[in-house]
mmCIF file of C-alpha atoms in Angstrom:
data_model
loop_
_atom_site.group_PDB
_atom_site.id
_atom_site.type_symbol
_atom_site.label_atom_id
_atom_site.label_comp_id
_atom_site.label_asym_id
_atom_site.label_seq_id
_atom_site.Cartn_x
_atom_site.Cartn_y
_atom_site.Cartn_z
ATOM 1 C CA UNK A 1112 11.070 20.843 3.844
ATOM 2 C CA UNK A 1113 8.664 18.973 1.895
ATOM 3 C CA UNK A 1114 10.277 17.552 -1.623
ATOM 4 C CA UNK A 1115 7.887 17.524 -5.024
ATOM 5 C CA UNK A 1116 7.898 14.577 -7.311
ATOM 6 C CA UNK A 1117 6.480 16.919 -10.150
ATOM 7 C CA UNK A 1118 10.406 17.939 -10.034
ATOM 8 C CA UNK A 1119 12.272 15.019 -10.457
ATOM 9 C CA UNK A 1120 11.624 11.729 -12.935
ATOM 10 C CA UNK A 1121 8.649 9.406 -11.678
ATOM 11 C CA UNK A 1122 9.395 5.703 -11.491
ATOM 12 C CA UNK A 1123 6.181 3.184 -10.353
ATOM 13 C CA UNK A 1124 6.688 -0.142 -8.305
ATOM 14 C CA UNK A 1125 3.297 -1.844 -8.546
ATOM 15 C CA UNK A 1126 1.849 -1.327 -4.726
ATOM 16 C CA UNK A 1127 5.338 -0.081 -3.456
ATOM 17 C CA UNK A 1128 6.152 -3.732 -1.867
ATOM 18 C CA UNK A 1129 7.386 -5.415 -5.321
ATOM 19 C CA UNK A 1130 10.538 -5.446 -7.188
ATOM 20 C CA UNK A 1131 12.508 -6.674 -10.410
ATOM 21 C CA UNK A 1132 13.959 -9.564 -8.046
ATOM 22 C CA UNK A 1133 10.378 -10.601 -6.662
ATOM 23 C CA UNK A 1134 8.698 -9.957 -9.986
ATOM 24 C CA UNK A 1135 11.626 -11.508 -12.132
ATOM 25 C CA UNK A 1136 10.054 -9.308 -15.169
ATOM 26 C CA UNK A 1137 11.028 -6.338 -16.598
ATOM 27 C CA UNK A 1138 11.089 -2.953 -14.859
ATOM 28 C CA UNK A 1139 8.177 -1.274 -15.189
ATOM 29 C CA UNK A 1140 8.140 1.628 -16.584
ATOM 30 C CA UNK A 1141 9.462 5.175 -16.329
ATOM 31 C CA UNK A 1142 7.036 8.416 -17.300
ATOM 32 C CA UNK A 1143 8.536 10.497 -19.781
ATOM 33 C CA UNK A 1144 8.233 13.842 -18.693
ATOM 34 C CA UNK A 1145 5.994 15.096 -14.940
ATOM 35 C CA UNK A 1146 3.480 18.102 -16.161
ATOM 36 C CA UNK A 1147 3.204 19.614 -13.227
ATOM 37 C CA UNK A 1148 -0.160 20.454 -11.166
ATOM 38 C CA UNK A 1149 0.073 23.579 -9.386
ATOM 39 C CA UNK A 1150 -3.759 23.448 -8.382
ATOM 40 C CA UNK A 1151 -3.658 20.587 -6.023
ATOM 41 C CA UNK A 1152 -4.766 21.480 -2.186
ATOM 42 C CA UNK A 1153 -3.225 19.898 0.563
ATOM 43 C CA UNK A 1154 -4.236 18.388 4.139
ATOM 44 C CA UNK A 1155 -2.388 17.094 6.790
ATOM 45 C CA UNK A 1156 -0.184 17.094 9.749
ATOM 46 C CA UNK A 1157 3.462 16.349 10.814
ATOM 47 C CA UNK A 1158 2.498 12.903 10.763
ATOM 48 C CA UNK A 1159 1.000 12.299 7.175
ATOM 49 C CA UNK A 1160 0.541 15.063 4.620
ATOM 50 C CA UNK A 1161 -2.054 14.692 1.660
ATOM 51 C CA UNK A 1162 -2.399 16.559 -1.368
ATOM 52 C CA UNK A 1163 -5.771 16.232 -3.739
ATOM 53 C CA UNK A 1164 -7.212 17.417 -6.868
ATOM 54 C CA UNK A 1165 -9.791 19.806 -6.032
ATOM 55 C CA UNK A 1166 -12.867 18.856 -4.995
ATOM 56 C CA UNK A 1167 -11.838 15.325 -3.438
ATOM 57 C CA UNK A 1168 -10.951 17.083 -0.083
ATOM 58 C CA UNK A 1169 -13.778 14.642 1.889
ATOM 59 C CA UNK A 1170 -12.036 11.839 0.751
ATOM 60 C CA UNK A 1171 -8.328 13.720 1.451
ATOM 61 C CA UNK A 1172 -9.224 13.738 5.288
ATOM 62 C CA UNK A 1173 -10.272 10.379 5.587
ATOM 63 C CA UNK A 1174 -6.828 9.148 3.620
ATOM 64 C CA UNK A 1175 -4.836 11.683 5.830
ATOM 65 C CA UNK A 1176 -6.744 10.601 9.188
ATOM 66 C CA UNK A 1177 -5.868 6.439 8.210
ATOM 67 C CA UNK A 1178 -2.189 7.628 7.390
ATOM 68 C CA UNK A 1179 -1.649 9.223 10.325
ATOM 69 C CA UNK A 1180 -2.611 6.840 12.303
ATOM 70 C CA UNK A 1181 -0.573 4.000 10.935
ATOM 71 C CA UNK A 1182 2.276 6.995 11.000
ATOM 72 C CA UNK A 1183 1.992 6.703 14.489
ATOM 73 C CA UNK A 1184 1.406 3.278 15.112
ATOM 74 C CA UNK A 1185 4.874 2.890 13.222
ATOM 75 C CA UNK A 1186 6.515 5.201 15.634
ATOM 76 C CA UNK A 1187 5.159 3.170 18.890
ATOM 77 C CA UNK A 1188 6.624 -0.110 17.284
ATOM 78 C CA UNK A 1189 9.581 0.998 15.689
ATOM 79 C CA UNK A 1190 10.757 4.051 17.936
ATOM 80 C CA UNK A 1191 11.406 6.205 14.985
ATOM 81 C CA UNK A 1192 8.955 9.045 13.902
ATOM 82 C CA UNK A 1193 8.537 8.808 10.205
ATOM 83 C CA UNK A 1194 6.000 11.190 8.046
ATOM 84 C CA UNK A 1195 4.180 9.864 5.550
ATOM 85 C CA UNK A 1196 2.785 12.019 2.458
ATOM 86 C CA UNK A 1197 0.533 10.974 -0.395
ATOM 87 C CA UNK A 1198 -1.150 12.413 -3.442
ATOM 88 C CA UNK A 1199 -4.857 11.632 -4.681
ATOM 89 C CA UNK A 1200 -5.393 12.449 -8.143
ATOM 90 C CA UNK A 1201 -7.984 12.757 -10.829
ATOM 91 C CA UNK A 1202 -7.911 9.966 -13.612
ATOM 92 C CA UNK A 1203 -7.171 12.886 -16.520
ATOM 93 C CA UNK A 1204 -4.169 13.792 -13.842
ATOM 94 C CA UNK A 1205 -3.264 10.050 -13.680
ATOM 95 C CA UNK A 1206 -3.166 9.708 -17.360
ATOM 96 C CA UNK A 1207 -1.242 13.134 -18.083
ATOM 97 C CA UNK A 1208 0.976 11.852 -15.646
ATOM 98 C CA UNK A 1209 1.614 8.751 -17.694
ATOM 99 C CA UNK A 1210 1.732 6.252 -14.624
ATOM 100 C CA UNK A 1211 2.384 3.028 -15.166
ATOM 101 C CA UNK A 1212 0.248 1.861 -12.909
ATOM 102 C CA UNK A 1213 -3.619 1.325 -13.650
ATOM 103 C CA UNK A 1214 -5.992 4.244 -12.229
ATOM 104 C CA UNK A 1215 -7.966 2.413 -9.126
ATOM 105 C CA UNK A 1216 -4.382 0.643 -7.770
ATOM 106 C CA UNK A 1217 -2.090 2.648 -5.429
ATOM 107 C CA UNK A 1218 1.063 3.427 -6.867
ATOM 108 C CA UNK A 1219 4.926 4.533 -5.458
ATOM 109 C CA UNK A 1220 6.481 7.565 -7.106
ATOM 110 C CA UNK A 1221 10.266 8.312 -6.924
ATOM 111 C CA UNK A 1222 9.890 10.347 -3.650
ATOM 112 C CA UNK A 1223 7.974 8.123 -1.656
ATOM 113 C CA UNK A 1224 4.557 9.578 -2.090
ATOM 114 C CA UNK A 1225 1.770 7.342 -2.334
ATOM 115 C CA UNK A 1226 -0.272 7.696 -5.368
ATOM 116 C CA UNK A 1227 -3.823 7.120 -4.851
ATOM 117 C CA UNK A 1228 -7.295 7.741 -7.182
ATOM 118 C CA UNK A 1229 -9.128 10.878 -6.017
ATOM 119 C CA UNK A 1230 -12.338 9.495 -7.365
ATOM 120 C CA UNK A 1231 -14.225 5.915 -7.774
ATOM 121 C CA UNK A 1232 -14.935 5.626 -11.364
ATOM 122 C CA UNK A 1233 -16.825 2.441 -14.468
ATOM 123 C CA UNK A 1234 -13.315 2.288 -14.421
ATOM 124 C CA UNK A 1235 -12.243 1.294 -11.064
ATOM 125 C CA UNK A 1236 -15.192 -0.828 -10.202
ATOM 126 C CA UNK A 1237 -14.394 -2.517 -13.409
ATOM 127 C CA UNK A 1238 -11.000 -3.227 -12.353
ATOM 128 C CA UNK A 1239 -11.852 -4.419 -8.833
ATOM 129 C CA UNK A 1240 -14.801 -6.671 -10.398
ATOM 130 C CA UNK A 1241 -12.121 -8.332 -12.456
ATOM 131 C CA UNK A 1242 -9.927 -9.177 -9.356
ATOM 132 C CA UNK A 1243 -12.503 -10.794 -7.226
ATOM 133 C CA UNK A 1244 -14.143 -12.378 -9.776
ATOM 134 C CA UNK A 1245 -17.351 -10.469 -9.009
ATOM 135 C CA UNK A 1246 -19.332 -8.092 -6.445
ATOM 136 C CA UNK A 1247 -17.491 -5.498 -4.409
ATOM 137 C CA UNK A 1248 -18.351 -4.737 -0.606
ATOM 138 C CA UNK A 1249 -21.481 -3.237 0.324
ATOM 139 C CA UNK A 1250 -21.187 -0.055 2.327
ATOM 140 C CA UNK A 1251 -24.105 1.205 4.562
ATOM 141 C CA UNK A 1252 -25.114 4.087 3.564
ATOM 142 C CA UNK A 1253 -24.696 6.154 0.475
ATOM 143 C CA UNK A 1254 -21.502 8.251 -0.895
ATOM 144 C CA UNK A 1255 -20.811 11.773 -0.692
ATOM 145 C CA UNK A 1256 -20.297 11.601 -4.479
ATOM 146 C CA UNK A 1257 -20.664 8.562 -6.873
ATOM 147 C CA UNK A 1258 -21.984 5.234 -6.938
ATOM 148 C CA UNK A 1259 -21.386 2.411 -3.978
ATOM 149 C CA UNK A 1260 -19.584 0.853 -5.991
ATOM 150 C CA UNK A 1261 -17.339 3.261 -7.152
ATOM 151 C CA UNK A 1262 -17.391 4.100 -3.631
ATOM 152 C CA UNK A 1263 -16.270 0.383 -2.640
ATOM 153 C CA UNK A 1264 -13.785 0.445 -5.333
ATOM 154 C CA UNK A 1265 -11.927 2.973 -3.118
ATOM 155 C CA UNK A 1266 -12.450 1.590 -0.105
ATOM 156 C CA UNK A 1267 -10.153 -1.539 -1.994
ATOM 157 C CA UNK A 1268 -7.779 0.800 -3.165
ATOM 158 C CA UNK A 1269 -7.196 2.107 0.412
ATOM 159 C CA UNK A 1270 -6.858 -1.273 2.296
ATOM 160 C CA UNK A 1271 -3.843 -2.060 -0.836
ATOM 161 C CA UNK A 1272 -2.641 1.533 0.572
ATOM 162 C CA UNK A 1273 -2.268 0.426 3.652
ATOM 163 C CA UNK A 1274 0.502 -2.210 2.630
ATOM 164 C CA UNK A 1275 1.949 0.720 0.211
ATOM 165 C CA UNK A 1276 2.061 3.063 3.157
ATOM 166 C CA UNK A 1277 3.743 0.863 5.264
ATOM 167 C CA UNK A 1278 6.450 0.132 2.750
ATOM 168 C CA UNK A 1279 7.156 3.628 2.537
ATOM 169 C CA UNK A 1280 7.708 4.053 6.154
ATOM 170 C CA UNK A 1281 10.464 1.066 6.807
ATOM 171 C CA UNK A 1282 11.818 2.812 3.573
ATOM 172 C CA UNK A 1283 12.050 6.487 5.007
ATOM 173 C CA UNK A 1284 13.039 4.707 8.626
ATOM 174 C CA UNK A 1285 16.075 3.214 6.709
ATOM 175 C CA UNK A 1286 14.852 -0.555 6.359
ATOM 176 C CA UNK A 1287 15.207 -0.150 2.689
ATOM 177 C CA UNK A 1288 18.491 -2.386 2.348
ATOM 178 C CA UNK A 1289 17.252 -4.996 3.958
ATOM 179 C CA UNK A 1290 16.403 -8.666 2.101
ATOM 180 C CA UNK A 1291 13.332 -7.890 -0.530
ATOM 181 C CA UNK A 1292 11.067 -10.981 0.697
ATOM 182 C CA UNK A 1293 11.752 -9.274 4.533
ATOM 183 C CA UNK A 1294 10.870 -5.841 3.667
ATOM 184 C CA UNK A 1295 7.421 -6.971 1.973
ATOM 185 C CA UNK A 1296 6.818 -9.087 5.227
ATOM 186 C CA UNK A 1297 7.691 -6.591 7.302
ATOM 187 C CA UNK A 1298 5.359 -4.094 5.542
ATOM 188 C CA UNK A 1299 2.461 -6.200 5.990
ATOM 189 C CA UNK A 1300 2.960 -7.158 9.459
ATOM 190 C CA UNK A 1301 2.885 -3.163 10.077
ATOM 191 C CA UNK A 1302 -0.395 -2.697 7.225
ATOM 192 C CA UNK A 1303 -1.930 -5.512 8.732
ATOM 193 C CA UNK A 1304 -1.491 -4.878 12.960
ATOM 194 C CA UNK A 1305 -2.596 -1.163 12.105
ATOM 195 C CA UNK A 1306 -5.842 -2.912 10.437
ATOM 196 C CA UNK A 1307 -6.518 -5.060 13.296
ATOM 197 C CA UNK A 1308 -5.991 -1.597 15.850
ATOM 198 C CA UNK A 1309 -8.251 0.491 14.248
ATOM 199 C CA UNK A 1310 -10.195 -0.932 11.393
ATOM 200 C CA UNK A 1311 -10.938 -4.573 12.822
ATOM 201 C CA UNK A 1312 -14.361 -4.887 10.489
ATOM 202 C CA UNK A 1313 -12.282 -4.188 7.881
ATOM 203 C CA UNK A 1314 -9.825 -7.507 7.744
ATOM 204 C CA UNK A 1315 -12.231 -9.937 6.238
ATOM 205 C CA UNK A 1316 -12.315 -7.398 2.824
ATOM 206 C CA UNK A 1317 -8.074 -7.340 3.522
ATOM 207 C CA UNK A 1318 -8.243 -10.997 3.397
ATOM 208 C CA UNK A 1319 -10.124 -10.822 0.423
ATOM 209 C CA UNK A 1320 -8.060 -8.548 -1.614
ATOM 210 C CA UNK A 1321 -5.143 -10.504 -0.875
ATOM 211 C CA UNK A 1322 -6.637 -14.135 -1.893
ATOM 212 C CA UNK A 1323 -6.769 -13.124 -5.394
ATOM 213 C CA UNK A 1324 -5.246 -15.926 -7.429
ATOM 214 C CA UNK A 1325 -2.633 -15.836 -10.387
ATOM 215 C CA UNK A 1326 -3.374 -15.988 -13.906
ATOM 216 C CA UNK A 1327 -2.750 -19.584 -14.811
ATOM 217 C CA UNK A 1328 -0.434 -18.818 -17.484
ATOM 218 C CA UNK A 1329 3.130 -20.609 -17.430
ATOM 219 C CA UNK A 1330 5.428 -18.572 -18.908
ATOM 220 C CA UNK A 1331 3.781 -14.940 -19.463
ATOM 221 C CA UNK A 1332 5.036 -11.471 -17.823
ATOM 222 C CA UNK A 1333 3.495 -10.957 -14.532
ATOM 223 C CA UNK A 1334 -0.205 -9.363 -14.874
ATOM 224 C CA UNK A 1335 -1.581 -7.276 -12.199
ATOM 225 C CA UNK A 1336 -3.595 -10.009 -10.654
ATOM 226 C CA UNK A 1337 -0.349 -12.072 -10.069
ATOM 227 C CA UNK A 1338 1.330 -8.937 -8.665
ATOM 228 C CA UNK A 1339 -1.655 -8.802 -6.741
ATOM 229 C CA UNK A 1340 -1.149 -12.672 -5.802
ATOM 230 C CA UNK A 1341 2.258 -12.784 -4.868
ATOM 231 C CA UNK A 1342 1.088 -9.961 -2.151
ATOM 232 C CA UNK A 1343 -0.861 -12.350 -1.061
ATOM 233 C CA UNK A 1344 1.618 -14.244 -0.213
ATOM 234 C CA UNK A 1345 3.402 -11.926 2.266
ATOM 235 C CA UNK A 1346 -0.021 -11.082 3.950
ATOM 236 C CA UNK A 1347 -0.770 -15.140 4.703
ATOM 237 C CA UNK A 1348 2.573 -14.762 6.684
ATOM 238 C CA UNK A 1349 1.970 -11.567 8.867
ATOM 239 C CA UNK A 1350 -1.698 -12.937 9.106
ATOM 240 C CA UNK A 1351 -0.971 -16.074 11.015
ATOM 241 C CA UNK A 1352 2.014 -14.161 12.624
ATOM 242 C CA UNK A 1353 -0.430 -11.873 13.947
ATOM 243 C CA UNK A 1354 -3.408 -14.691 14.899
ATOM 244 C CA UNK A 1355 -0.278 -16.881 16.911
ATOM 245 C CA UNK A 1356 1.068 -13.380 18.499
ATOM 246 C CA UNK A 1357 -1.244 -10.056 18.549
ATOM 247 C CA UNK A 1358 -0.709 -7.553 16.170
ATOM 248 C CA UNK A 1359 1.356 -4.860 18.064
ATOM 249 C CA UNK A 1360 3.539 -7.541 19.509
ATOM 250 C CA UNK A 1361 4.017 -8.976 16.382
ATOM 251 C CA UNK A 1362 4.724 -5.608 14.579
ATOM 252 C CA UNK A 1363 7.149 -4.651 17.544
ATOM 253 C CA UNK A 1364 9.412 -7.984 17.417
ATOM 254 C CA UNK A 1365 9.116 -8.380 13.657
ATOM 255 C CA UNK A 1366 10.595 -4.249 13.922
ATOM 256 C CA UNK A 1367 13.160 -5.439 16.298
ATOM 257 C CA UNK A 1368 14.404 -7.943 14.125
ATOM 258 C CA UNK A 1369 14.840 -5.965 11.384
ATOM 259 C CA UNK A 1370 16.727 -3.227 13.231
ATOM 260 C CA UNK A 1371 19.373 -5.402 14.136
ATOM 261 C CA UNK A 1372 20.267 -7.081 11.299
ATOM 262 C CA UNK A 1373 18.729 -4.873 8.290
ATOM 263 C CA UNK A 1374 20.954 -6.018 6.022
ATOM 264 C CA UNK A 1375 21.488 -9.387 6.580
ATOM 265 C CA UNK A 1376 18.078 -10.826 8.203
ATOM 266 C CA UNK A 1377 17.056 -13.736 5.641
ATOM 267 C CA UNK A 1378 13.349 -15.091 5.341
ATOM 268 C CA UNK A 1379 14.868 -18.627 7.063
ATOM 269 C CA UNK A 1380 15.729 -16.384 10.387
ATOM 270 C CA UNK A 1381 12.308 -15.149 10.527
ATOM 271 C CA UNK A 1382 11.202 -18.083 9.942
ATOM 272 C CA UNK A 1383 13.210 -19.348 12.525
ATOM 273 C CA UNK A 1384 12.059 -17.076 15.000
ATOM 274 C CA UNK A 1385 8.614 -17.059 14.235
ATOM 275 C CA UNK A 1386 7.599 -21.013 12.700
ATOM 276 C CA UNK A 1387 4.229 -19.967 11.924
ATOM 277 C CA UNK A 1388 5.167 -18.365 8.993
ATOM 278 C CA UNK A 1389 7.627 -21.123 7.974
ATOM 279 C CA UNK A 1390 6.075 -22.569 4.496
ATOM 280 C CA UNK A 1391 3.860 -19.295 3.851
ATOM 281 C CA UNK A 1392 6.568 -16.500 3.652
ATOM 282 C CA UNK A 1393 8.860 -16.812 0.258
ATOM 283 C CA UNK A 1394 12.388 -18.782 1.137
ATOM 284 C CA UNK A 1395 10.997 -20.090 3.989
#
C-alpha cells in the first residue's frame, strides 16, 4: 500500500544522511501545513516508484531507472528487498510546500520519499556555482528542456540523491538505530559502489561534489556548504574503502557488519575492521 506524505506533517533532514547529533545545530525545520497535489503522475516499479509534476516525466524515468537500480543493488548486498519511492517537484510546488531545504538539493520527507527538483532552473545553477566555486559539468549534447547548465545542475542534484537514496534504504531495511556516524558511512559505501557499477564516468563529478569545503566561520550555525562538507567526510571513507576492496565487496561486508550489531557497531569497530578508513571516518 503506498503511504502519502501530503497526509501527515513533513519534517526535512538536509540530504537524508545528517542529524541534530552530527550537525550539533538546531533542528531544522518543520512545514506548517502539506497543500496537497493531486495532479502529480507517477512512474515506476516494485523496486522504486516516482511521482512528478507534469511535464517532467523524461526526467521521472531516468530518476526511476537510477533508483531502481541501486534498489536492487541493495537487495544483492544486503539480502533484503527494499522499495524506494521519490517525488520530483516544480519550484512553485517546492515553495508551497514550505521545505526547508533549498530548491536544487535533495531533501527527506517524513515518509521516506526523496524529494528531488523536477526542473534545472537561474536558481539551481546558481546554487551549484556557489558550491564549487565556479563552472558546472559539461554534458554532450543538448537538454530535452533548458539550459546545460540547468541541465548539469540536476545531474548534481542526482549524484547527492544517490547518498539520500541509500539512506533511505538501510532506514526502510531497519538499519535506522544503528550509531549516526555508521549509518552515514554505510549509506555512502552503498551510493558510492552503485556509482562505481553503473555510472563509473560519473565518480570524478561525485568526488567533486563531495570536496566542497566549510565556511571558515568559527562559531556560526552550520550553512549548507558545511552540511555539504561534513558529507564529504563520510564519502573520503567509503571511497578509499572501496579503492582498498571493490565496491560490491565493500558494500556487502560493510552490510554484514551492520546486520549484526545494528545497534551497537561504533565507528572504532569499523575502523577496526577496515584501517583504511581509520583517520577519515568521524570517531575513528
Amino acid at each position: 500500500m503506498r503511504s502519502s506524505f501530503w497526509h501527515v506533517p513533513i519534517r526535512i533532514e538536509f540530504l537524508g544522511l545528517l542529524v541534530a547529533a552530527v550537525l550539533c545545530g538546531p533542528a531544522l525545520s518543520q512545514s506548517q501545513k502539506a497543500r496537497p497535489l493531486p495532479y502529480l503522475l507517477d512512474v515506476g516499479d516494485l523496486r522504486a516508484l516516482v511521482r512528478y509534476s507534469p511535464g517532467a516525466l523524461d526526467r521521472a524515468s531516468h530518476v526511476q531507472f537510477r533508483l531502481a537500480l541501486l534498489a536492487e543493488d541493495f537487495a544483492k548486498w544486503s539480502g533484503q528487498a527494499v522499495p524506494l519511492s521519490a517525488v520530483l517537484l516544480s519550484r512553485t510546488d517546492w515553495e508551497a510546500l514550505d521545505l526547508a531545504v533549498p530548491y536544487g538539493l535533495p531533501a527527506r520527507l517524513s515518509n521516506g520519499e526523496v524529494a528531488l527538483s523536477a526542473w534545472g532552473d537561474s536558481g539551481t545553477v546558481s546554487l551549484w556555482r556557489g558550491f564549487l566555486g565556479g563552472g558546472l559539468p559539461v554534458l554532450e549534447g543538448y537538454p530535452l528542456y533548458g539550459t546545460k547548465d540547468e541541465a548539469s545542475s540536476l545531474l548534481l542534484t542526482d549524484l547527492l540523491a544517490q547518498g539520500v537514496a541509500a539512506r533511505a534504504l538501510l532506514e526502510r531495511a531497519g538499519f535506522s538505530g544503528a550509531h549516526p556516524d555508521v549509518l552515514n558511512f554505510a549509506a555512502h559505501v552503498v551510493a558510492l559502489a552503485a556509482s562505481h557499477r553503473h555510472e563509473p564516468l560519473s565518480l570524478g563529478e561525485v568526488r567533486r561534489v563531495y570536496s566542497v569545503a566549510p565556511e571558515p566561520v568559527p562559531g556560526a550555525q552550520p550553512s549548507w556548504r558545511s552540511r555539504l562538507a561534513r558529507e564529504g567526510t563520510y564519502h573520503r571513507a567509503a571511497d578509499a574503502l572501496i579503492a582498498r576492496r571493490g565496491g560490491a565487496k565493500a558494500a556487502k561486508a560493510t552490510l554484514k557488519m551492520l546486520r549484526k550489531n545494528t545497534a551497537s557497531l561504533t565507528p572504532r569497530q569499523i575502523a577496526d575492521r577496515f584501517p583504511e578508513v581509520t583517520g577519515l571516518l568521524p570517531g575513528t
